[in-house]
Structures are given as structure tokens and as C-alpha cells.
Amino acid sequence: MGSFQVDDTVGSVVARRPALSRVFERMGIDYCCGGKKTLEEASRKKGLEPETLLLALDESVSSEDAPVVDVAAMSLTDLIEHIEQTHHAYLRAEFPRLDGLTNKVASVHGKKDPRLRQVRETFMALQEELSGHLLKEEQVLFPMIRQLDASATAPVFHCGSLANPVGQMEQEHDQAGSALERLSELTDRHAPPDWACNTYRAMLDALSRLESDLHQHIHKENNVLFPRAIEMEARKGI
Ligand SMILES: [Fe+2]
Ligand SMILES: [Fe+2]
């Protein structure tokens, strides 16, 4: 038997596991104002069998326990592929959602807690910076590293050594790290106040996941990909 029952309410599921708000969003089920409906009522209203919803919730819970990848054992090309498909794809999927959540929470509750408006502003700046950052990696730095990985001798890059774009990316990682720290401070380490509604809770959960995903992402680039690429460039240099 799965972790959820047809007579659990939508709101109680999101309160227990805010990340599952994604499943409800995907199915067009309102978990904030419509949170009192049972899973059975909410799914029937959308023309779905309740079992389909239960299955989607259980799958989402088990996908959270995804296996840890051994990045040190990967080739640089595979590691780039992994970073793009896991972390870059995650950010692109999560940004529009967090954009909506931070906007809604700031406009509804910003009067009660003005820090929520700062959360919104900090998030928007981070989103903009990181969107440019992902493109620079995907269009400039990563193709250079792929080329290096596939060559017998280090190619001559127009921007000189890989250390130049790598230094720039590391600087941008530091800025992203500061924005995450600020978001964490502004939200009391992502802890909801007693009066927080489910949208507020979903926003905090999403921000906390954004922080841990970005920490892993930056770790894989700063501590694995970049030093290995620079070392390979030196080794393959003439
Ligand atoms: Fe990246
Ligand atoms: Fe990066």
C-alpha cells in the first residue's frame, strides 16, 4: 500500500510534503484554496481515477530518493551531460514555478511580512543572473571542455586558457551562493510561520530545494569538472 489514502485531503498531503504540490499543479488541482477536498474528490473533479493520483504521488515521493551519481568516475563529456540534464534542466523547470510562487506570496502576504517582498526581489535577480550563467556554460565553456576531452592535444581557444572562463563562472557561482544565503536568512532558514498557507509552504520548500540543488550543482562544477578540465588542458598541452 502507498503512503496516501483516497480520503486524505489535498491540503494535508501538501502540508506533510510540500514538494508534492508539483503533482497537484501538474494535474491542475488547486491545493491552496481547494485544499479541503479529499484526493478522491479532487481527482474525480478533474475526470481522473483516484488511483492515478495516488500513483503519481507515490512515484513523486520515491523519485526523491534518486541514487547518488559517482561524478568522479565519469568522463568530462559525460559529467557535462549529467550537469546539463540534471541541474540545468531542474533550474529551467523550477524558475517559472518559483517565479509564480514568490510573486503570489509577496503580493498576498508582503504587507504582513515585508521580508517576503525582498524574497521576491532576491529571487528575481538570482533567476536573471543564473539564466545568463547557464547559457554561458552551455554555449561557451562546456563546448570548449568537450572539445578538449575529445582531442589528443589541447586545442587553442580564442579566450586563452580554460582558466579564464572558469574563473568567471566561479565568480558567478559565488554571487549565486550569496543570493541563496540571503534567501535563507530572509525566510528564517525556510521555516514557515504558523500562519503560512500552503502556497507559502510550497514556496519555502521550493526555495530550500533550489538551495540544495544549486549547492550540489556548483560543487560538481567548482570541485570536480573545472579542476579536472584545467588539469587535462595542462596535461594535453604541448
Ligand atoms: Fe552549471
Ligand atoms: Fe555554473
Short mmCIF file of C-alpha atoms and ligand atoms in Angstrom, two decimals:
data_model
loop_
_atom_site.label_atom_id
_atom_site.label_comp_id
_atom_site.label_asym_id
_atom_site.label_seq_id
_atom_site.Cartn_x
_atom_site.Cartn_y
_atom_site.Cartn_z
CA MET A 1 0.00 0.00 0.00
CA GLY A 2 1.26 3.53 -0.83
CA SER A 3 1.73 6.41 1.59
CA PHE A 4 -1.55 8.15 0.67
CA GLN A 5 -5.24 7.26 1.01
CA VAL A 6 -8.17 8.43 -1.08
CA ASP A 7 -9.75 10.16 1.92
CA ASP A 8 -6.62 12.22 2.76
CA THR A 9 -7.27 15.87 1.95
CA VAL A 10 -5.21 17.62 -0.70
CA GLY A 11 -4.17 20.26 1.84
CA SER A 12 -2.97 17.69 4.38
CA VAL A 13 -0.78 16.00 1.74
CA VAL A 14 0.89 19.31 0.80
CA ALA A 15 1.26 20.29 4.44
CA ARG A 16 3.05 16.97 5.13
CA ARG A 17 5.16 17.03 1.96
CA PRO A 18 5.16 20.48 0.29
CA ALA A 19 7.16 19.16 -2.69
CA LEU A 20 4.08 17.20 -3.75
CA SER A 21 2.43 20.48 -4.65
CA ARG A 22 4.13 19.91 -8.03
CA VAL A 23 1.99 16.81 -8.69
CA PHE A 24 -1.20 18.76 -7.95
CA GLU A 25 -0.06 21.65 -10.13
CA ARG A 26 0.67 19.25 -12.99
CA MET A 27 -2.85 17.85 -12.74
CA GLY A 28 -4.48 21.24 -12.37
CA ILE A 29 -5.65 20.53 -8.81
CA ASP A 30 -5.86 23.58 -6.57
CA TYR A 31 -4.08 22.67 -3.32
CA CYS A 32 -4.33 26.10 -1.72
CA CYS A 33 -7.98 27.19 -1.69
CA GLY A 34 -9.19 23.72 -2.73
CA GLY A 35 -7.13 22.01 -0.03
CA LYS A 36 -10.14 20.68 1.92
CA LYS A 37 -11.14 18.29 -0.86
CA THR A 38 -10.16 14.65 -0.43
CA LEU A 39 -7.82 13.13 -3.01
CA GLU A 40 -10.82 11.20 -4.33
CA GLU A 41 -12.99 14.31 -4.74
CA ALA A 42 -10.18 16.35 -6.27
CA SER A 43 -9.26 13.69 -8.82
CA ARG A 44 -12.87 12.92 -9.80
CA LYS A 45 -13.47 16.62 -10.33
CA LYS A 46 -10.62 16.57 -12.85
CA GLY A 47 -12.03 13.44 -14.51
CA LEU A 48 -9.21 11.26 -13.13
CA GLU A 49 -9.36 7.93 -11.32
CA PRO A 50 -8.20 8.48 -7.71
CA GLU A 51 -5.73 5.61 -8.17
CA THR A 52 -3.95 7.60 -10.90
CA LEU A 53 -3.41 10.47 -8.47
CA LEU A 54 -2.27 8.14 -5.66
CA LEU A 55 0.22 6.53 -8.03
CA ALA A 56 1.57 9.91 -9.18
CA LEU A 57 2.04 10.99 -5.55
CA ASP A 58 3.84 7.75 -4.63
CA GLU A 59 6.08 7.98 -7.69
CA SER A 60 7.00 11.53 -6.85
CA VAL A 61 7.95 10.51 -3.30
CA SER A 62 10.14 7.64 -4.49
CA SER A 63 11.86 9.73 -7.18
CA GLU A 64 13.11 11.97 -4.38
CA ASP A 65 15.32 9.08 -3.29
CA ALA A 66 17.20 9.04 -6.61
CA PRO A 67 20.57 7.26 -6.47
CA VAL A 68 23.67 9.37 -5.93
CA VAL A 69 25.85 9.53 -9.05
CA ASP A 70 29.59 8.95 -8.90
CA VAL A 71 30.72 12.09 -10.70
CA ALA A 72 34.41 11.40 -10.07
CA ALA A 73 34.21 8.26 -12.22
CA MET A 74 32.62 9.98 -15.24
CA SER A 75 34.40 11.31 -18.31
CA LEU A 76 34.29 15.11 -18.58
CA THR A 77 31.87 14.83 -21.51
CA ASP A 78 29.53 12.57 -19.51
CA LEU A 79 29.79 14.83 -16.49
CA ILE A 80 28.75 17.84 -18.58
CA GLU A 81 25.84 15.83 -19.95
CA HIS A 82 24.84 14.93 -16.40
CA ILE A 83 25.05 18.54 -15.19
CA GLU A 84 23.00 19.83 -18.11
CA GLN A 85 20.35 17.15 -17.92
CA THR A 86 20.05 17.15 -14.14
CA HIS A 87 20.84 20.58 -12.76
CA HIS A 88 20.36 22.93 -15.71
CA ALA A 89 17.10 21.19 -16.61
CA TYR A 90 15.97 21.41 -12.99
CA LEU A 91 16.57 25.17 -12.87
CA ARG A 92 14.74 25.74 -16.13
CA ALA A 93 11.75 23.76 -14.90
CA GLU A 94 11.77 25.33 -11.45
CA PHE A 95 12.30 29.00 -12.29
CA PRO A 96 8.83 29.66 -13.78
CA ARG A 97 7.23 27.85 -10.85
CA LEU A 98 9.23 29.76 -8.24
CA ASP A 99 8.60 32.96 -10.15
CA GLY A 100 4.85 32.41 -9.73
CA LEU A 101 5.12 31.32 -6.08
CA THR A 102 7.36 34.20 -4.92
CA ASN A 103 5.17 36.68 -6.78
CA LYS A 104 1.96 35.36 -5.26
CA VAL A 105 3.32 35.11 -1.70
CA ALA A 106 4.88 38.60 -1.85
CA SER A 107 1.69 40.21 -3.12
CA VAL A 108 -0.65 38.39 -0.74
CA HIS A 109 1.49 38.42 2.44
CA GLY A 110 4.06 41.18 1.77
CA LYS A 111 2.20 43.61 3.99
CA LYS A 112 2.23 41.26 6.93
CA ASP A 113 5.92 40.38 6.47
CA PRO A 114 7.83 42.86 4.22
CA ARG A 115 10.75 40.41 4.01
CA LEU A 116 8.60 38.44 1.55
CA ARG A 117 8.98 41.31 -0.92
CA GLN A 118 12.75 41.08 -0.51
CA VAL A 119 12.49 37.34 -1.12
CA ARG A 120 10.72 38.13 -4.37
CA GLU A 121 13.36 40.69 -5.44
CA THR A 122 16.29 38.48 -4.46
CA PHE A 123 14.77 35.55 -6.33
CA MET A 124 14.18 37.63 -9.49
CA ALA A 125 17.79 38.85 -9.51
CA LEU A 126 19.09 35.31 -8.96
CA GLN A 127 16.88 33.97 -11.73
CA GLU A 128 18.14 36.55 -14.17
CA GLU A 129 21.80 36.04 -13.30
CA LEU A 130 21.58 32.29 -13.45
CA SER A 131 19.69 32.20 -16.73
CA GLY A 132 22.62 34.04 -18.35
CA HIS A 133 25.10 31.85 -16.49
CA LEU A 134 23.57 28.60 -17.79
CA LEU A 135 23.76 29.87 -21.36
CA LYS A 136 27.41 30.89 -20.98
CA GLU A 137 28.26 27.42 -19.73
CA GLU A 138 26.23 25.63 -22.39
CA GLN A 139 27.31 27.78 -25.31
CA VAL A 140 30.89 28.72 -24.43
CA LEU A 141 32.62 26.82 -21.64
CA PHE A 142 31.11 23.35 -21.95
CA PRO A 143 31.73 23.08 -25.72
CA MET A 144 35.38 24.01 -25.02
CA ILE A 145 35.69 21.27 -22.41
CA ARG A 146 34.01 18.73 -24.72
CA GLN A 147 36.45 19.64 -27.47
CA LEU A 148 39.38 19.27 -25.09
CA ASP A 149 38.09 15.89 -23.87
CA ALA A 150 37.85 14.63 -27.47
CA SER A 151 41.28 15.93 -28.59
CA ALA A 152 44.68 14.30 -28.24
CA THR A 153 46.34 17.70 -27.69
CA ALA A 154 44.84 20.78 -26.07
CA PRO A 155 43.04 22.97 -28.64
CA VAL A 156 43.95 26.66 -28.83
CA PHE A 157 40.93 28.59 -27.54
CA HIS A 158 40.16 32.15 -28.59
CA CYS A 159 39.91 33.24 -24.96
CA GLY A 160 43.26 31.71 -23.96
CA SER A 161 43.38 29.07 -21.24
CA LEU A 162 40.23 27.45 -19.85
CA ALA A 163 41.20 29.09 -16.56
CA ASN A 164 39.76 32.40 -17.85
CA PRO A 165 36.11 31.38 -18.43
CA VAL A 166 36.33 29.04 -15.44
CA GLY A 167 37.33 31.98 -13.20
CA GLN A 168 34.36 33.96 -14.49
CA MET A 169 31.95 31.07 -13.82
CA GLU A 170 33.33 30.62 -10.31
CA GLN A 171 32.76 34.29 -9.60
CA GLU A 172 29.15 33.94 -10.74
CA HIS A 173 28.76 30.86 -8.51
CA ASP A 174 29.86 32.96 -5.54
CA GLN A 175 27.20 35.55 -6.35
CA ALA A 176 24.55 32.84 -6.62
CA GLY A 177 25.74 31.42 -3.29
CA SER A 178 25.31 34.84 -1.64
CA ALA A 179 21.77 35.17 -3.05
CA LEU A 180 20.88 31.72 -1.69
CA GLU A 181 22.25 32.68 1.71
CA ARG A 182 20.17 35.86 1.64
CA LEU A 183 17.02 33.91 0.71
CA SER A 184 17.70 31.54 3.56
CA GLU A 185 18.15 34.41 6.06
CA LEU A 186 15.03 36.20 4.86
CA THR A 187 12.93 33.06 5.35
CA ASP A 188 14.39 32.03 8.74
CA ARG A 189 16.11 29.07 7.04
CA HIS A 190 12.98 28.19 5.07
CA ALA A 191 10.85 27.75 8.20
CA PRO A 192 7.16 28.62 7.71
CA PRO A 193 5.43 30.81 10.31
CA ASP A 194 2.30 29.33 11.96
CA TRP A 195 0.04 31.37 9.71
CA ALA A 196 1.63 30.27 6.40
CA CYS A 197 -0.82 28.97 3.78
CA ASN A 198 0.07 26.07 1.52
CA THR A 199 1.33 28.33 -1.29
CA TYR A 200 3.73 29.95 1.19
CA ARG A 201 4.84 26.50 2.37
CA ALA A 202 5.29 25.31 -1.21
CA MET A 203 7.45 28.41 -1.91
CA LEU A 204 9.68 27.71 1.10
CA ASP A 205 10.02 24.06 0.17
CA ALA A 206 10.91 25.04 -3.41
CA LEU A 207 13.49 27.57 -2.18
CA SER A 208 15.05 25.03 0.12
CA ARG A 209 15.30 22.51 -2.74
CA LEU A 210 16.69 25.19 -5.03
CA GLU A 211 19.39 25.81 -2.46
CA SER A 212 20.38 22.18 -2.10
CA ASP A 213 20.27 21.51 -5.84
CA LEU A 214 22.38 24.58 -6.59
CA HIS A 215 24.87 23.64 -3.91
CA GLN A 216 25.30 20.20 -5.49
CA HIS A 217 25.43 21.73 -8.97
CA ILE A 218 28.11 24.26 -8.04
CA HIS A 219 30.06 21.62 -6.15
CA LYS A 220 30.17 19.38 -9.25
CA GLU A 221 31.42 22.27 -11.38
CA ASN A 222 33.83 24.01 -8.97
CA ASN A 223 35.25 20.91 -7.32
CA VAL A 224 35.08 18.23 -10.00
CA LEU A 225 34.53 19.44 -13.57
CA PHE A 226 36.61 22.62 -13.59
CA PRO A 227 39.76 21.34 -11.82
CA ARG A 228 39.73 18.16 -13.93
CA ALA A 229 39.34 20.20 -17.14
CA ILE A 230 42.19 22.55 -16.18
CA GLU A 231 44.38 19.59 -15.27
CA MET A 232 43.55 17.91 -18.62
CA GLU A 233 44.36 21.09 -20.52
CA ALA A 234 47.78 21.25 -18.82
CA ARG A 235 48.41 17.53 -19.48
CA LYS A 236 47.41 17.70 -23.16
CA GLY A 237 49.22 20.99 -23.75
CA ILE A 238 52.30 20.95 -25.93
FE FE B 1 26.03 24.80 -14.44
FE FE B 2 27.79 27.05 -13.11
#
